[in-house]
Structures are given as structure tokens and as C-alpha cells.
Amino acid sequence: MNRAPLPSLLPRSFLALVGVLALVVSACGESVTPIAEARALETGATVTVEGYVSVQPGAFVSALGDEGFAVQDGTGGVYVKMDAKQTFGRGAHVRVTGTLDEQNQLRILKAAPEDVELRSGTQEVSPKAVSTGDVNESVEGQLITVAGAVTQPFQDDSPYGYKLYINDGSGEVQVFVHVSAGFDKATLQALSVGDSISVTGLAAQYEATYEVAPRQPDDLRRVAPRP
């Protein structure tokens, strides 16, 4: 009696091996580092982070010289430096792979368009309330809100931006308004020493100076009339 040949085990073994390899590759590709941990890595390290866009692409091009954006997760935030402007806006869910670097002492993640993956879902990033004297490395890269009295006259630093200084009693902080953020210069010039304002923006740094950089005109508002 002729017996039917046994089925070969090779296809099943091969498929199992392919499946394992696919899982390994997928796991490696999905490795995401919390932003706070990523910021602490050595300059030059390649890292993948994921979060929501807190500063829209191109808002700070006048001073930073690029079309980048900021991204934030539950641990921290970082500015992503990029030459090509992306089409998504604030609240977009993105995964970014890039190289850690410093630009005038601001921690940045340098990336190319192909290193940015748009993920599903959107979420508006809520700013963290911070005292003017507490704008420092601990909040750099995050979206924050500060409020206080204007302490110095308006300073024109065109074509890069405009400078204001405010203090809530805990220490003075610089507000750097990028020209590319769309503010009306005359409105800023009309602010006088003693006026109380609230500012929402990216906690940033330029050399030894920490600053708050608003993203658009409604990020800066007068909260009380001048006495």
C-alpha cells in the first residue's frame, strides 16, 4: 500500500522564524524614549520620541532659522529642528527620530522630514503655570504660562524678534516674541512698564538667558489695566 508523503516541516519552521524576526524588527522600530530621558542623553545620540505638537511648524523661523516645531509628552518637551516645513499643526500626534544637539544652549532634536511619522489622534497640549523666576532648565522645551508686570521698555531685536521682560515677584524673565509668530509690533510697543500681562509659550534658552517664546498673538494678553 502506498502511503502519502509526510508534509515537510520546513515551510512551517521558516514561517515561524520569519514571524519572530518580524516581531524583533518591529520592537526595535517601536522603541520610544520618554522626552525627559531623551533630553538627558549625550549630544549626538540618536533617539526616537513621541508626543503632541505644542508649537506649530515654522513659528520661530525668524530667529532659529528653520521650520521646526516643538513636541511634548507627559515627561517633557523638546524643539525639533527641521529645514522643511511640515503640514500638520498644533495638537498633531507625531513620532520623531533624530539626533540630539544644542543650538545656542537650547536642547534640540535635529530631524529630516522622513524621520517624522504622523500618528493617529490629536491632543492640544496644556501649558504648565510657572513662576517667572522658575523658567529654567527644568521646564525648557515645555509649553508654559507665566504672568507678571512688565519691568523694562520694549526692545526691538528685528529681524529676529522683540523682547519684553516681566516679573511676578519671583524673578525677571525674558519674553522673546519671534517676528515670524505674527505679532503686531505696535501692539507690543504700546505695553508700558508696570502693565500686567500673561504669556503662554515655549520655555526656551538663548545662550545664558532663559525665555518664554509665544507662538501666536493670542498667547500674550494684558490681564489687568495699568494702575
Short mmCIF file of N, CA and C in Angstrom, two decimals, residues 132 146-157 162-168 171-177 188 191-197 199 209-212 220:
data_model
loop_
_atom_site.label_atom_id
_atom_site.label_comp_id
_atom_site.label_asym_id
_atom_site.label_seq_id
_atom_site.Cartn_x
_atom_site.Cartn_y
_atom_site.Cartn_z
N THR A 132 7.70 83.35 37.11
CA THR A 132 8.70 83.95 36.21
C THR A 132 10.12 83.59 36.63
N VAL A 146 3.35 82.13 31.98
CA VAL A 146 3.87 83.00 33.03
C VAL A 146 3.04 84.28 33.03
N ALA A 147 3.00 84.96 34.15
CA ALA A 147 2.28 86.23 34.24
C ALA A 147 3.02 87.14 35.20
N GLY A 148 3.01 88.42 34.88
CA GLY A 148 3.68 89.37 35.75
C GLY A 148 3.64 90.77 35.18
N ALA A 149 4.32 91.67 35.85
CA ALA A 149 4.36 93.06 35.43
C ALA A 149 5.55 93.31 34.50
N VAL A 150 5.32 94.10 33.47
CA VAL A 150 6.40 94.48 32.55
C VAL A 150 7.43 95.31 33.33
N THR A 151 8.70 94.93 33.22
CA THR A 151 9.75 95.58 34.01
C THR A 151 10.70 96.46 33.21
N GLN A 152 10.70 96.30 31.88
CA GLN A 152 11.60 97.08 31.04
C GLN A 152 10.85 97.55 29.80
N PRO A 153 11.28 98.64 29.19
CA PRO A 153 10.66 99.09 27.95
C PRO A 153 10.86 98.07 26.83
N PHE A 154 9.95 98.07 25.89
CA PHE A 154 10.01 97.22 24.70
C PHE A 154 11.38 97.35 24.02
N GLN A 155 11.93 96.21 23.57
CA GLN A 155 13.21 96.21 22.87
C GLN A 155 13.05 95.55 21.50
N ASP A 156 13.47 96.26 20.47
CA ASP A 156 13.35 95.76 19.09
C ASP A 156 14.61 95.01 18.71
N ASP A 157 14.49 93.72 18.46
CA ASP A 157 15.62 92.89 18.04
C ASP A 157 15.37 92.32 16.64
N TYR A 162 11.27 90.49 19.15
CA TYR A 162 11.11 91.61 20.07
C TYR A 162 11.23 91.09 21.50
N LYS A 163 11.77 91.92 22.37
CA LYS A 163 11.98 91.49 23.75
C LYS A 163 11.12 92.28 24.74
N LEU A 164 10.53 91.53 25.65
CA LEU A 164 9.83 92.09 26.80
C LEU A 164 10.37 91.40 28.04
N TYR A 165 10.21 92.04 29.18
CA TYR A 165 10.64 91.43 30.44
C TYR A 165 9.52 91.58 31.45
N ILE A 166 9.22 90.48 32.15
CA ILE A 166 8.16 90.54 33.17
C ILE A 166 8.65 89.87 34.45
N ASN A 167 7.98 90.23 35.56
CA ASN A 167 8.34 89.70 36.87
C ASN A 167 7.08 89.59 37.72
N ASP A 168 6.86 88.42 38.33
CA ASP A 168 5.73 88.24 39.23
C ASP A 168 6.16 88.34 40.69
N GLY A 171 11.28 86.78 40.26
CA GLY A 171 12.45 86.96 39.40
C GLY A 171 12.03 87.31 37.99
N GLU A 172 12.85 88.09 37.33
CA GLU A 172 12.54 88.57 35.98
C GLU A 172 12.81 87.49 34.94
N VAL A 173 11.96 87.44 33.91
CA VAL A 173 12.19 86.53 32.80
C VAL A 173 11.98 87.29 31.49
N GLN A 174 12.75 86.89 30.49
CA GLN A 174 12.63 87.50 29.17
C GLN A 174 11.52 86.81 28.37
N VAL A 175 10.70 87.62 27.71
CA VAL A 175 9.71 87.13 26.75
C VAL A 175 10.25 87.48 25.37
N PHE A 176 10.57 86.47 24.58
CA PHE A 176 11.09 86.72 23.23
C PHE A 176 10.00 86.42 22.21
N VAL A 177 9.56 87.47 21.53
CA VAL A 177 8.48 87.35 20.54
C VAL A 177 9.10 87.27 19.15
N LEU A 188 2.86 95.55 20.77
CA LEU A 188 3.89 95.25 21.76
C LEU A 188 4.55 96.53 22.26
N LEU A 191 2.89 98.43 25.16
CA LEU A 191 2.98 97.96 26.54
C LEU A 191 3.99 98.83 27.30
N SER A 192 3.62 99.21 28.49
CA SER A 192 4.47 100.08 29.31
C SER A 192 4.93 99.35 30.56
N VAL A 193 6.01 99.84 31.13
CA VAL A 193 6.49 99.29 32.39
C VAL A 193 5.38 99.39 33.43
N GLY A 194 5.11 98.30 34.10
CA GLY A 194 4.03 98.24 35.08
C GLY A 194 2.79 97.55 34.59
N ASP A 195 2.60 97.43 33.26
CA ASP A 195 1.46 96.69 32.73
C ASP A 195 1.57 95.22 33.11
N SER A 196 0.46 94.61 33.45
CA SER A 196 0.43 93.19 33.80
C SER A 196 -0.01 92.38 32.59
N ILE A 197 0.79 91.37 32.24
CA ILE A 197 0.48 90.54 31.08
C ILE A 197 0.66 89.06 31.43
N VAL A 199 1.61 85.38 29.46
CA VAL A 199 2.25 84.88 28.24
C VAL A 199 2.30 83.35 28.28
N THR A 209 20.54 83.00 28.69
CA THR A 209 19.24 83.59 29.04
C THR A 209 18.10 82.63 28.77
N TYR A 210 17.32 82.35 29.81
CA TYR A 210 16.09 81.57 29.63
C TYR A 210 14.97 82.53 29.25
N GLU A 211 14.03 82.05 28.44
CA GLU A 211 12.99 82.92 27.92
C GLU A 211 11.72 82.15 27.64
N VAL A 212 10.65 82.90 27.43
CA VAL A 212 9.37 82.33 27.03
C VAL A 212 9.05 82.86 25.64
N LEU A 220 -0.30 86.12 24.13
CA LEU A 220 0.10 87.22 25.01
C LEU A 220 -1.09 88.16 25.19
#
